[in-house]
Short mmCIF file of C-alpha atoms and ligand atoms in Angstrom, two decimals:
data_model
loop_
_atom_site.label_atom_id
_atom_site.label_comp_id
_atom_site.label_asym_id
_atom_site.label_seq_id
_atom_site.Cartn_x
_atom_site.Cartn_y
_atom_site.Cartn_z
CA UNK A 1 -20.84 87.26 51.68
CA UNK A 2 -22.37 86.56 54.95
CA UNK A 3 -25.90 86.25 56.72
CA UNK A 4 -24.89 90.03 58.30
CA UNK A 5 -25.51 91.02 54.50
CA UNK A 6 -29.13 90.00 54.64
CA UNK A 7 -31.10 92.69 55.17
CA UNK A 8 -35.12 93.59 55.42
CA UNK A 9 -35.49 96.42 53.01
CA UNK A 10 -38.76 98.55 53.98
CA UNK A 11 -40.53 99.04 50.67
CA UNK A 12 -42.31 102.36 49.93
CA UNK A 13 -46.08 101.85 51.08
CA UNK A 14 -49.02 103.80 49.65
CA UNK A 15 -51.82 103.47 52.24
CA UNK A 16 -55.81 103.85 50.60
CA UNK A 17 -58.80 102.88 52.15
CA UNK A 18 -59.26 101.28 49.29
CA UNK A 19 -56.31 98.60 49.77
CA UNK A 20 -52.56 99.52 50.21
CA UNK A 21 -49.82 99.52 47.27
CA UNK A 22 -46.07 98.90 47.35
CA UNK A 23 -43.37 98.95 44.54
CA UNK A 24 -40.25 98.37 43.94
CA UNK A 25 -37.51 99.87 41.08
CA UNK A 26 -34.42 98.70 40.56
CA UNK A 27 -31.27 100.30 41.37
CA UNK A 28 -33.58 102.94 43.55
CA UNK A 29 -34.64 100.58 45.98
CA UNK A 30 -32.89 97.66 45.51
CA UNK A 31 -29.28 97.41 44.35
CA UNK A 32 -29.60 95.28 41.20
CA UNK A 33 -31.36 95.28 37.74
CA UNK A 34 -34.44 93.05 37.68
CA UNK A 35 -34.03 90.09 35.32
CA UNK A 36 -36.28 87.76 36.43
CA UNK A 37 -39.71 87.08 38.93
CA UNK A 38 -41.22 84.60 40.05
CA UNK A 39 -43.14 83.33 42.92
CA UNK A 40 -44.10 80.24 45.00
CA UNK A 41 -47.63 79.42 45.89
CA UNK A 42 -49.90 76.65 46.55
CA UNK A 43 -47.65 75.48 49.19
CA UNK A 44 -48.55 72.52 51.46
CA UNK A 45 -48.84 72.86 55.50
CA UNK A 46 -45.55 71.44 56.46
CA UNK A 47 -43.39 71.48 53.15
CA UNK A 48 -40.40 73.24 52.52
CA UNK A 49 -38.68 75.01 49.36
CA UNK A 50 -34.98 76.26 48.58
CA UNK A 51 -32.52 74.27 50.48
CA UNK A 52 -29.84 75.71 47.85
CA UNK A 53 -27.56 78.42 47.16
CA UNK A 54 -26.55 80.68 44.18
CA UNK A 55 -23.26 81.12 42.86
CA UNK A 56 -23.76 84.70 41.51
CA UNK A 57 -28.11 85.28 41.85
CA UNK A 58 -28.88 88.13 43.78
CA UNK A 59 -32.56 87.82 45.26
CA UNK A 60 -35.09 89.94 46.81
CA UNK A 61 -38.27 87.73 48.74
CA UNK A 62 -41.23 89.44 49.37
CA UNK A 63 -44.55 87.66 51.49
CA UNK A 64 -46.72 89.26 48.55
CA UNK A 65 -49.15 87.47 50.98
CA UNK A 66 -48.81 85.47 54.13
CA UNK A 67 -46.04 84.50 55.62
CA UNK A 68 -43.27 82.08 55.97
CA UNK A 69 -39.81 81.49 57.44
CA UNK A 70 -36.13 81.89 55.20
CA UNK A 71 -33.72 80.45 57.19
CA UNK A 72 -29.86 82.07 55.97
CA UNK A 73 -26.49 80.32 56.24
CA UNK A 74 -22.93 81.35 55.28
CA UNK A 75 -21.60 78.36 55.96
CA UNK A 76 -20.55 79.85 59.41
CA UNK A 77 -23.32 81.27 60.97
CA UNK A 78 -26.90 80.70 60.36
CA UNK A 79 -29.78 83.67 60.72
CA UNK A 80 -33.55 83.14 60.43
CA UNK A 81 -36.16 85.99 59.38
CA UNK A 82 -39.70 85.40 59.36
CA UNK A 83 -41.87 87.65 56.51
CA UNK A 84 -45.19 89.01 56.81
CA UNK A 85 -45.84 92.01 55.55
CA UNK A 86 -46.31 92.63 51.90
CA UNK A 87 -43.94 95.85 52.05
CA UNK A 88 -40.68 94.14 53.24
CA UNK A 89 -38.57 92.33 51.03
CA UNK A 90 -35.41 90.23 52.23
CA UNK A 91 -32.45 91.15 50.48
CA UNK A 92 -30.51 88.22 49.80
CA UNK A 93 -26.82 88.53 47.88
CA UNK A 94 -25.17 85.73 46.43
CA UNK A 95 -23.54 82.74 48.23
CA UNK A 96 -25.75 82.15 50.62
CA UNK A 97 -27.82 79.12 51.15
CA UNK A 98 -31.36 79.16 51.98
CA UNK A 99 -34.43 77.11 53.13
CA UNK A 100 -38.24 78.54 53.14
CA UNK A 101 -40.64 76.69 55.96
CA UNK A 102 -43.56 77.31 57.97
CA UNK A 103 -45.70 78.92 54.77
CA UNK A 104 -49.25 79.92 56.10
CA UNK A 105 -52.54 78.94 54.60
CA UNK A 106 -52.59 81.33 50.99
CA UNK A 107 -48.87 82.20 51.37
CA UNK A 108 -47.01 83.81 48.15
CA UNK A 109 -43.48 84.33 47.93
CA UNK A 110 -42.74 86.29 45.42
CA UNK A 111 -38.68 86.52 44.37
CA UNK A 112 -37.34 89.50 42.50
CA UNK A 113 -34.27 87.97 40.65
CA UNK A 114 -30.68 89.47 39.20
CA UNK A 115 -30.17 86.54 36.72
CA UNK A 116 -32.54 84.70 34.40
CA UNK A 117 -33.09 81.24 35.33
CA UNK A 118 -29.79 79.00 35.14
CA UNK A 119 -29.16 75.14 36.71
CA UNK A 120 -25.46 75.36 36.48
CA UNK A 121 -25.93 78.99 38.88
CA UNK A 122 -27.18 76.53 41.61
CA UNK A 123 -25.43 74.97 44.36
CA UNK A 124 -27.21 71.96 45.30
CA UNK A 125 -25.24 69.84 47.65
CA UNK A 126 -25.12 70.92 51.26
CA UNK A 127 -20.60 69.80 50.85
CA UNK A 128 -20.59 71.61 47.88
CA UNK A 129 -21.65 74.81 49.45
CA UNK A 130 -19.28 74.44 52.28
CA UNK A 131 -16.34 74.28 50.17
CA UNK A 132 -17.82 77.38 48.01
CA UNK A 133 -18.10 79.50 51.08
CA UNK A 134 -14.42 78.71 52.57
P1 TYD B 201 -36.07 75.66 42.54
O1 TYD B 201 -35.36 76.94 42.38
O2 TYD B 201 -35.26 74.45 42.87
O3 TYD B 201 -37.22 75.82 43.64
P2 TYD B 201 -37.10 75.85 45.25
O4 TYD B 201 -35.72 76.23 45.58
O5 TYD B 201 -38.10 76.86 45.67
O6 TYD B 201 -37.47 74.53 45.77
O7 TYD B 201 -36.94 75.42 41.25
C1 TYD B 201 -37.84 74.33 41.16
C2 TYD B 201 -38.00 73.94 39.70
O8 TYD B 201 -38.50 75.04 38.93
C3 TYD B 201 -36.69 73.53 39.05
O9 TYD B 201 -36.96 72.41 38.23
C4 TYD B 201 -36.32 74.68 38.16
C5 TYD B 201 -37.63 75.34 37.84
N1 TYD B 201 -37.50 76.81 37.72
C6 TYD B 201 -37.54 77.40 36.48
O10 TYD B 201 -37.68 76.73 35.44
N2 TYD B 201 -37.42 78.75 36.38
C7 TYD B 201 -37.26 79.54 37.48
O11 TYD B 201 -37.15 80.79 37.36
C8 TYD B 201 -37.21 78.91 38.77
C9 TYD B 201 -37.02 79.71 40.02
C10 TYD B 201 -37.34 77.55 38.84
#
């Protein structure tokens, strides 16, 4: 896989004057059965999450609210996508390390997942990954 595989996915958008609504199904608009969610919140001014890879997690990332930088590498080639808009979601497919920065004030990433939560699915060293990807 490479960053060229990340994608922005435009999410279907119900606009009401009462506040907008967006959804997602799996396999309709995203390619993978939904296992898992969760989402990151709370996050200090200057801090930054992920700085990892997956060996077989597929992800989508959503800025439920605010916004925040995912910077992608392949181990080649490194692309950077910033969210803010509640009815995107960045598609990310396995193999790919990642690093979240620059979260506003009240930001919430929430992460659709293809796996349920498994240590020995991460890649954690920076050398590791770099021999994964070749
Ligand atoms: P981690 O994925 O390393 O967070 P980030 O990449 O955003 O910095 O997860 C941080 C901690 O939370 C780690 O101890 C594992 C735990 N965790 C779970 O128990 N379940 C989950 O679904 C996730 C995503 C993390």
């Amino acid at each position: 896989m490479s960053v060229s595989d990340c994608r922005i996915l435009q999410l279907p958008v119900i606009p009401d004057e009462r506040g907008n609504l967006s959804f997602v199904e799996e396999h309709r608009h995203i390619p993978f059965e939904i296992k898992r969610v969760y989402w990151l919140y709370d996050v200090p001014g200057g801090a930054s999450r992920g700085a990892h890879a997956h060996k077989r997690l597929q992800q989508l990332l959503i800025a439920a609210s605010g916004s925040f930088r995912v910077t992608l590498d392949d181990g080649k080639e490194k692309r950077s996508f910033f969210l803010n808009r509640s009815y995107q979601g960045l598609l990310i497919p396995p193999g790919i390390w990642r690093e979240l920065d620059d979260f506003s004030s009240g930001a919430v990433c929430m992460v659709l997942a293809s796996e349920l939560y498994d240590p020995e699915e991460y890649i954690r060293d920076y050398q590791e990954f770099l021999e994964f990807s070749r």
